[in-house]
Short mmCIF file of C-alpha atoms and ligand atoms in Angstrom, two decimals:
data_model
loop_
_atom_site.label_atom_id
_atom_site.label_comp_id
_atom_site.label_asym_id
_atom_site.label_seq_id
_atom_site.Cartn_x
_atom_site.Cartn_y
_atom_site.Cartn_z
CA MET A 1 130.96 98.92 80.61
CA ASN A 2 130.03 102.03 82.48
CA TYR A 3 127.64 101.82 84.50
CA LYS A 4 126.54 105.32 85.98
CA ILE A 5 125.30 105.33 90.22
CA ALA A 6 123.62 108.15 92.23
CA LEU A 7 125.29 107.95 95.79
CA ILE A 8 122.66 109.01 98.18
CA ARG A 9 125.35 108.93 101.46
CA GLY A 10 122.78 110.28 103.58
CA ASP A 11 123.18 110.62 107.33
CA GLY A 12 124.76 108.84 110.32
CA ILE A 13 126.57 105.64 109.29
CA GLY A 14 125.33 106.37 105.78
CA PRO A 15 128.22 107.98 104.13
CA GLU A 16 130.77 105.60 106.41
CA VAL A 17 128.95 102.38 104.84
CA VAL A 18 128.29 103.67 100.95
CA GLY A 19 132.44 104.08 101.44
CA GLU A 20 132.83 100.60 101.52
CA ALA A 21 130.32 99.65 99.27
CA VAL A 22 131.52 102.43 96.38
CA ASN A 23 135.48 101.46 97.32
CA VAL A 24 133.99 97.13 96.35
CA LEU A 25 132.28 98.27 93.49
CA GLU A 26 135.56 100.13 92.32
CA ALA A 27 137.61 96.67 92.94
CA VAL A 28 134.54 94.84 90.87
CA GLY A 29 135.34 97.29 88.32
CA ARG A 30 138.91 96.39 88.42
CA LYS A 31 138.46 92.74 88.59
CA PHE A 32 136.15 92.08 85.68
CA GLY A 33 136.61 95.42 83.13
CA HIS A 34 133.79 98.05 84.12
CA SER A 35 133.80 101.11 84.61
CA PHE A 36 131.21 103.01 87.47
CA THR A 37 130.73 106.81 87.55
CA TYR A 38 129.04 108.19 90.08
CA GLU A 39 126.52 110.88 91.10
CA GLU A 40 126.52 112.85 94.47
CA VAL A 41 122.12 113.28 95.08
CA LEU A 42 121.39 114.69 98.30
CA LEU A 43 119.01 113.71 100.03
CA GLY A 44 117.61 113.51 104.09
CA GLY A 45 119.01 115.06 107.14
CA CYS A 46 121.84 116.06 105.31
CA ALA A 47 119.82 117.54 102.51
CA THR A 48 117.71 119.83 104.96
CA ASP A 49 120.78 121.45 106.76
CA ALA A 50 122.42 122.08 103.26
CA VAL A 51 119.12 123.59 101.17
CA GLY A 52 116.13 123.44 104.20
CA LYS A 53 114.63 120.18 101.95
CA SER A 54 114.96 116.70 102.83
CA TYR A 55 114.09 115.72 99.09
CA PRO A 56 115.51 118.77 97.44
CA ASP A 57 114.29 120.16 94.08
CA GLY A 58 115.36 117.63 90.82
CA THR A 59 116.53 114.51 93.11
CA ALA A 60 114.01 112.15 91.34
CA GLU A 61 115.37 113.69 87.96
CA LYS A 62 119.21 113.06 89.01
CA CYS A 63 118.40 109.50 89.72
CA LYS A 64 116.86 108.98 86.52
CA ALA A 65 119.48 109.81 84.57
CA CYS A 66 121.72 107.15 86.39
CA ASP A 67 121.30 103.27 86.10
CA ALA A 68 121.00 102.88 89.88
CA VAL A 69 120.92 104.42 92.83
CA LEU A 70 122.65 103.49 96.37
CA LEU A 71 121.42 104.57 99.12
CA GLY A 72 122.94 104.34 102.50
CA ALA A 73 120.48 105.62 105.04
CA VAL A 74 118.78 108.62 105.93
CA GLY A 75 117.25 110.26 109.23
CA GLY A 76 118.30 110.92 112.39
CA PRO A 77 117.27 112.52 116.08
CA LYS A 78 118.17 116.38 114.96
CA TRP A 79 115.52 116.26 112.41
CA GLY A 80 112.80 114.73 114.45
CA SER A 81 108.77 114.40 114.37
CA ASP A 82 109.02 118.01 115.69
CA LYS A 83 110.04 119.10 112.47
CA PRO A 84 107.82 120.38 109.32
CA ALA A 85 107.22 117.25 107.18
CA GLU A 86 109.53 118.88 103.91
CA GLN A 87 112.34 118.75 106.59
CA ARG A 88 112.28 115.35 107.53
CA PRO A 89 114.21 112.60 105.85
CA GLU A 90 111.64 110.00 106.56
CA THR A 91 109.00 112.36 104.04
CA ALA A 92 112.05 112.26 100.81
CA LEU A 93 112.10 108.68 101.18
CA LEU A 94 108.70 108.22 100.28
CA ALA A 95 108.76 110.57 98.05
CA ILE A 96 112.16 109.12 96.20
CA ARG A 97 110.62 105.56 96.31
CA LYS A 98 107.15 107.16 94.83
CA ASP A 99 108.63 109.49 92.06
CA LEU A 100 110.84 106.66 90.75
CA GLY A 101 107.67 104.04 90.88
CA LEU A 102 109.52 101.55 92.72
CA TYR A 103 106.58 98.94 93.09
CA ALA A 104 108.51 96.20 93.92
CA ASN A 105 110.88 95.57 97.35
CA LEU A 106 113.20 92.39 97.62
CA ARG A 107 114.32 91.13 100.74
CA PRO A 108 116.51 88.62 100.71
CA ALA A 109 116.87 87.20 103.90
CA ALA A 110 119.87 84.26 104.16
CA LEU A 111 121.56 82.88 106.75
CA ARG A 112 125.20 83.02 105.79
CA PRO A 113 127.03 80.11 106.26
CA ALA A 114 129.73 81.46 108.86
CA MET A 115 126.90 83.25 111.06
CA ALA A 116 124.82 80.16 111.58
CA ASP A 117 125.75 80.54 115.33
CA ALA A 118 123.58 84.10 115.49
CA CYS A 119 120.66 82.44 114.06
CA PRO A 120 118.36 82.43 117.38
CA LEU A 121 115.83 79.40 115.97
CA LYS A 122 116.84 76.09 116.86
CA LYS A 123 120.14 74.86 115.69
CA GLU A 124 118.67 71.69 113.53
CA THR A 125 116.56 74.56 111.93
CA ALA A 126 119.54 76.84 110.85
CA GLU A 127 121.64 73.76 109.62
CA LYS A 128 118.96 72.93 107.40
CA GLY A 129 119.79 76.76 105.57
CA ILE A 130 117.81 79.83 105.32
CA ASP A 131 117.72 81.57 101.69
CA LEU A 132 114.85 83.14 100.84
CA MET A 133 114.10 86.26 98.62
CA MET A 134 110.64 88.38 100.26
CA VAL A 135 109.16 90.00 97.97
CA ARG A 136 106.56 92.62 98.77
CA GLU A 137 104.72 95.07 96.92
CA LEU A 138 105.56 98.56 98.09
CA THR A 139 103.11 101.16 96.76
CA GLY A 140 99.64 100.05 97.59
CA GLY A 141 97.67 98.59 99.90
CA ILE A 142 96.60 99.84 103.00
CA TYR A 143 99.35 102.55 103.24
CA PHE A 144 98.42 104.19 100.73
CA GLY A 145 94.62 104.38 100.91
CA GLN A 146 92.15 106.99 102.03
CA ARG A 147 92.25 107.78 105.84
CA GLU A 148 89.35 108.66 107.86
CA LYS A 149 88.80 109.93 111.12
CA TYR A 150 85.30 110.59 112.49
CA GLU A 151 82.98 111.14 115.54
CA THR A 152 80.00 108.64 115.84
CA PRO A 153 77.25 109.03 117.88
CA ASP A 154 77.40 106.63 120.48
CA ARG A 155 81.04 104.55 120.16
CA GLY A 156 83.48 108.06 120.08
CA MET A 157 85.84 108.84 117.56
CA GLU A 158 86.16 105.86 114.72
CA ALA A 159 88.53 105.83 112.35
CA ALA A 160 89.70 103.76 109.10
CA ASP A 161 92.03 103.02 106.68
CA ARG A 162 91.27 101.31 103.38
CA MET A 163 92.94 98.69 101.86
CA ALA A 164 92.98 98.67 98.11
CA TYR A 165 94.77 96.42 95.23
CA SER A 166 93.77 96.63 91.43
CA GLU A 167 94.43 93.44 89.12
CA MET A 168 97.23 95.62 87.23
CA GLU A 169 99.00 96.35 90.55
CA ILE A 170 98.80 92.31 91.30
CA GLU A 171 100.19 91.21 88.24
CA ARG A 172 102.96 93.17 88.21
CA ILE A 173 104.25 92.25 91.69
CA GLY A 174 103.32 88.64 90.85
CA ARG A 175 105.27 88.34 87.88
CA ARG A 176 108.60 89.87 89.50
CA ALA A 177 108.15 87.06 91.87
CA PHE A 178 107.49 84.14 89.45
CA GLU A 179 110.34 85.84 87.47
CA LEU A 180 113.15 85.93 90.41
CA ALA A 181 111.96 82.35 90.92
CA ARG A 182 113.58 81.54 88.16
CA LEU A 183 116.73 82.73 88.73
CA ARG A 184 116.79 80.90 91.99
CA ARG A 185 115.09 77.45 93.20
CA LYS A 186 111.85 77.60 90.96
CA LYS A 187 109.39 77.99 94.35
CA VAL A 188 106.86 81.07 94.98
CA SER A 189 104.59 81.06 98.39
CA SER A 190 101.96 83.80 97.91
CA VAL A 191 100.96 85.23 100.93
CA ASP A 192 97.42 86.52 101.71
CA LYS A 193 94.42 86.49 104.09
CA ALA A 194 91.82 85.01 101.69
CA ASN A 195 89.49 83.54 104.06
CA VAL A 196 88.41 86.96 105.02
CA LEU A 197 89.33 89.72 102.62
CA GLU A 198 88.31 90.73 99.44
CA THR A 199 91.26 92.08 98.39
CA SER A 200 93.03 88.63 99.34
CA ARG A 201 90.89 86.38 97.43
CA LEU A 202 91.50 89.24 94.31
CA TRP A 203 95.30 88.30 94.81
CA ARG A 204 95.24 84.64 95.04
CA SER A 205 92.97 84.76 91.65
CA VAL A 206 95.47 86.87 89.94
CA MET A 207 98.40 84.78 91.38
CA HIS A 208 96.50 81.18 90.25
CA ARG A 209 96.36 82.77 86.47
CA LEU A 210 99.77 83.57 86.87
CA ALA A 211 101.08 80.31 87.98
CA GLU A 212 99.73 78.70 85.23
CA GLU A 213 101.85 81.01 82.60
CA TYR A 214 105.41 79.46 84.88
CA PRO A 215 104.49 75.92 84.45
CA ASP A 216 107.87 75.43 86.32
CA VAL A 217 108.32 77.46 89.23
CA ALA A 218 106.19 75.41 92.01
CA TYR A 219 103.46 77.61 93.39
CA GLU A 220 101.59 77.65 97.14
CA ASP A 221 99.39 79.60 98.80
CA MET A 222 99.84 80.38 102.14
CA LEU A 223 97.53 82.42 104.98
CA VAL A 224 99.57 85.31 106.50
CA ASP A 225 99.32 83.69 109.94
CA ASN A 226 100.49 80.21 109.09
CA CYS A 227 103.60 82.15 107.04
CA ALA A 228 104.27 84.05 110.62
CA MET A 229 104.61 80.38 111.96
CA GLN A 230 106.45 78.65 109.09
CA LEU A 231 109.25 81.05 109.15
CA VAL A 232 110.30 80.42 112.74
CA ARG A 233 109.43 77.35 112.14
CA ASP A 234 110.86 76.02 109.63
CA PRO A 235 111.91 79.47 107.06
CA GLY A 236 114.11 76.77 105.13
CA GLN A 237 111.17 75.47 103.17
CA PHE A 238 111.06 79.26 101.31
CA ASP A 239 112.62 80.36 98.20
CA VAL A 240 110.86 83.28 97.08
CA VAL A 241 107.83 84.91 98.84
CA VAL A 242 105.00 87.24 97.58
CA THR A 243 102.86 89.56 99.36
CA GLU A 244 100.95 92.51 99.82
CA ASN A 245 102.42 95.98 101.31
CA MET A 246 101.38 95.95 104.66
CA PHE A 247 101.77 91.77 105.46
CA GLY A 248 105.02 92.45 103.74
CA ASP A 249 106.06 94.73 106.14
CA ILE A 250 105.67 92.89 109.38
CA LEU A 251 107.22 89.48 107.25
CA SER A 252 110.49 90.68 105.97
CA ASP A 253 111.37 91.90 109.61
CA GLU A 254 110.27 88.38 110.67
CA ALA A 255 112.52 86.97 108.09
CA SER A 256 115.71 89.28 108.71
CA MET A 257 115.59 88.44 112.72
CA VAL A 258 115.96 85.29 111.72
CA THR A 259 119.47 85.77 110.12
CA GLY A 260 120.85 87.34 113.16
CA SER A 261 121.87 90.67 112.63
CA ILE A 262 120.63 93.68 110.13
CA GLY A 263 124.03 94.63 109.71
CA LEU A 264 124.12 92.06 107.38
CA LEU A 265 121.02 92.34 105.02
CA PRO A 266 120.56 94.33 101.54
CA SER A 267 116.94 95.29 100.20
CA ALA A 268 116.70 96.39 96.14
CA SER A 269 113.25 98.40 95.35
CA ILE A 270 112.62 98.04 91.53
CA GLY A 271 110.29 99.23 89.28
CA ASP A 272 109.33 98.79 85.62
CA THR A 273 111.21 102.18 84.20
CA ALA A 274 113.31 103.90 86.45
CA PRO A 275 116.51 102.73 87.72
CA GLY A 276 116.56 100.26 90.72
CA LEU A 277 117.20 101.80 94.28
CA TYR A 278 119.23 99.64 96.77
CA GLU A 279 120.10 100.19 100.51
CA PRO A 280 120.75 98.01 103.50
CA ILE A 281 118.23 97.69 105.40
CA HIS A 282 119.36 99.06 108.83
CA GLY A 283 118.75 103.22 109.47
CA SER A 284 121.28 105.73 109.83
CA ALA A 285 122.13 104.22 113.29
CA PRO A 286 123.00 107.52 115.35
CA ASP A 287 124.37 106.25 118.04
CA ILE A 288 127.64 104.32 116.53
CA ALA A 289 127.86 107.41 113.70
CA GLY A 290 131.14 108.59 113.20
CA GLN A 291 133.10 105.72 114.94
CA ASP A 292 134.22 103.58 112.60
CA LYS A 293 132.00 101.19 113.83
CA ALA A 294 129.36 100.03 111.04
CA ASN A 295 128.89 97.12 109.54
CA PRO A 296 129.44 97.78 105.85
CA ILE A 297 128.42 94.52 104.15
CA ALA A 298 124.65 95.15 104.24
CA THR A 299 125.64 98.36 102.02
CA ILE A 300 128.19 95.52 100.17
CA LEU A 301 125.87 92.91 99.47
CA SER A 302 123.26 95.65 98.31
CA VAL A 303 125.63 96.25 95.69
CA ALA A 304 125.99 92.84 95.03
CA MET A 305 122.05 92.82 94.69
CA MET A 306 122.21 95.92 91.90
CA LEU A 307 124.94 93.91 89.74
CA ARG A 308 122.59 90.76 89.55
CA TYR A 309 119.40 93.19 88.67
CA SER A 310 120.32 96.18 87.36
CA PHE A 311 123.40 95.03 85.30
CA HIS A 312 122.35 91.30 85.03
CA LEU A 313 126.46 91.02 86.15
CA ALA A 314 125.22 87.84 87.95
CA GLU A 315 129.07 86.89 87.86
CA GLU A 316 129.90 89.59 89.58
CA ALA A 317 127.29 89.55 91.90
CA ASP A 318 128.61 85.98 93.25
CA ALA A 319 132.23 87.29 93.06
CA VAL A 320 131.07 90.18 96.20
CA GLU A 321 128.85 87.81 97.70
CA ARG A 322 131.89 84.82 98.04
CA ALA A 323 133.92 87.85 98.98
CA VAL A 324 131.73 88.91 102.15
CA ASP A 325 131.22 85.04 103.06
CA ALA A 326 135.15 84.33 102.87
CA VAL A 327 135.82 87.23 105.17
CA LEU A 328 132.84 85.98 107.70
CA ASP A 329 134.63 81.95 107.49
CA GLN A 330 138.41 83.73 108.19
CA GLY A 331 136.48 84.90 111.49
CA TRP A 332 136.35 88.82 110.79
CA ARG A 333 133.42 90.33 112.63
CA THR A 334 132.29 93.87 112.86
CA ALA A 335 131.19 94.74 116.71
CA ASP A 336 127.43 94.45 115.92
CA ILE A 337 128.17 90.94 114.97
CA ALA A 338 131.01 89.88 117.18
CA GLU A 339 130.57 87.14 119.20
CA PRO A 340 132.05 87.21 122.91
CA GLY A 341 135.65 86.97 122.98
CA VAL A 342 135.99 88.24 119.49
CA THR A 343 138.22 91.45 118.64
CA ALA A 344 136.42 93.49 116.30
CA ILE A 345 137.48 95.10 113.37
CA GLY A 346 136.37 98.71 112.50
CA THR A 347 134.15 99.63 109.16
CA LYS A 348 136.85 100.58 107.12
CA GLU A 349 138.72 97.12 107.88
CA MET A 350 136.17 95.17 106.97
CA GLY A 351 135.51 97.05 103.48
CA ARG A 352 139.55 96.62 102.81
CA LEU A 353 139.57 93.08 103.62
CA ILE A 354 136.35 92.18 101.22
CA CYS A 355 137.76 94.14 98.46
CA GLN A 356 141.19 92.12 99.01
CA GLN A 357 139.40 89.06 99.22
CA LEU A 358 137.65 89.83 95.60
CA ALA A 359 140.87 90.77 94.01
P1 LIG B 1 119.01 101.67 113.15
O1 LIG B 1 118.36 100.40 111.91
O2 LIG B 1 119.36 102.77 112.54
O3 LIG B 1 119.42 101.33 114.28
C1 LIG B 1 119.08 100.19 115.07
C2 LIG B 1 120.31 99.58 116.14
O4 LIG B 1 121.44 98.82 115.00
C3 LIG B 1 121.14 100.45 116.39
O5 LIG B 1 121.92 100.04 118.03
C4 LIG B 1 122.45 100.91 115.72
O6 LIG B 1 123.71 101.01 115.71
C5 LIG B 1 122.51 99.16 115.25
N1 LIG B 1 123.02 98.96 113.72
C6 LIG B 1 122.07 99.27 112.59
N2 LIG B 1 123.23 99.64 111.86
C7 LIG B 1 124.00 98.81 111.82
C8 LIG B 1 125.18 98.60 111.06
N3 LIG B 1 125.33 98.65 110.06
N4 LIG B 1 126.16 98.12 111.84
C9 LIG B 1 126.40 97.82 113.29
N5 LIG B 1 124.97 98.47 113.73
C10 LIG B 1 124.03 98.74 113.51
O7 LIG B 1 117.23 102.22 113.58
P2 LIG B 1 116.79 103.48 114.07
O8 LIG B 1 117.92 103.15 115.65
O9 LIG B 1 115.53 102.73 114.41
O10 LIG B 1 116.55 104.47 113.40
C11 LIG B 1 118.09 105.43 113.56
C12 LIG B 1 117.15 106.36 112.46
O11 LIG B 1 117.61 105.81 111.10
C13 LIG B 1 116.19 107.02 112.94
O12 LIG B 1 115.87 108.35 112.11
C14 LIG B 1 115.35 105.99 111.51
O13 LIG B 1 113.80 107.06 111.35
C15 LIG B 1 116.23 106.35 110.30
N6 LIG B 1 116.28 104.85 109.77
C16 LIG B 1 116.39 105.10 108.23
C17 LIG B 1 116.13 103.79 107.49
C18 LIG B 1 116.60 104.18 105.70
O14 LIG B 1 117.11 105.24 105.38
N7 LIG B 1 116.00 103.63 105.14
C19 LIG B 1 115.25 102.48 108.13
C20 LIG B 1 115.53 102.41 109.52
C21 LIG B 1 115.42 103.73 109.99
#
């Protein structure tokens, strides 16, 4: 089978980590008899340098003609907030997610067995294992609501951000969560603030309706403040956690911290029709760019998610994840995850070892 992948290498360490992820894809192709073809797509600061815009015309169309999109990272001090919006890399990221209709953001937070010492929680807590999937609504809620700022007669300036959710938006993200839970340990925790917010009460009623459609999946409601506590008290209790945009933004960062390094964590953004977009959760790390110091594992695990969720190649995805774990078990570390006294290896060597393990 041939799969076509849009490659957005981006800025900073983006090209280095995407390069290693492509090597891993090629190793998967050789082992399992698939072929991958690539369409290079320019986006971010490098696009601003090349054509004057961070989101060149035709970008979404190029991506839509592919089966999936792999993105390294974009941004850097060269294209900072003093630049006009169309030249800033962040503008391009928001635009591509919107144009591809990517309303579901999937962020697994799993403590890899060899990395248990990197977990900042108590040893007993880490030993229970952490393997959860945050499912965050990505295109609605307060981040996309109407914004206002106005003068009041007696209280100075006032600002307001509107938070709105429709049943349609809640139902489609909810379904994603239940479907994912069926592929995992069959539990959904739906996070809201239904004791205060009207949007959360609607959220909860839609989730309860869906829960009846998925009787094989255990379901619970959880208030967002309680969820923030439970993530540090006992993260092992969670399987799939589904929540709205802003709560998800905050909780997914909290969940990733409990697993140790951002250099290890992948993500996926998916919609209903367009190709899914897969990327590491970290940024372009300009401080270490071009020095063969970046950890490529988050991007390599993003490829595993691509194989699993866009191409439905579970065996291949498992093989990539197992190869990563095996290399970590053997003690190999890039500088960001090296324990004191351990000699770190570079980006290329980490990629090579994972490919070798896979073969
Ligand atoms: P960052 O994630 O790029 O870096 C934070 C720290 O983590 C740095 O010390 C960096 O060296 C380290 N780090 C990150 N990824 C690493 C890896 N794979 N291996 C080893 N170390 C790694 O976050 P930042 O410094 O806040 O942002 C830098 C730039 O990246 C900014 O321009 C920001 O806008 C952009 N950014 C882009 C994305 C994206 O493309 N999706 C996401 C976040 C930030």
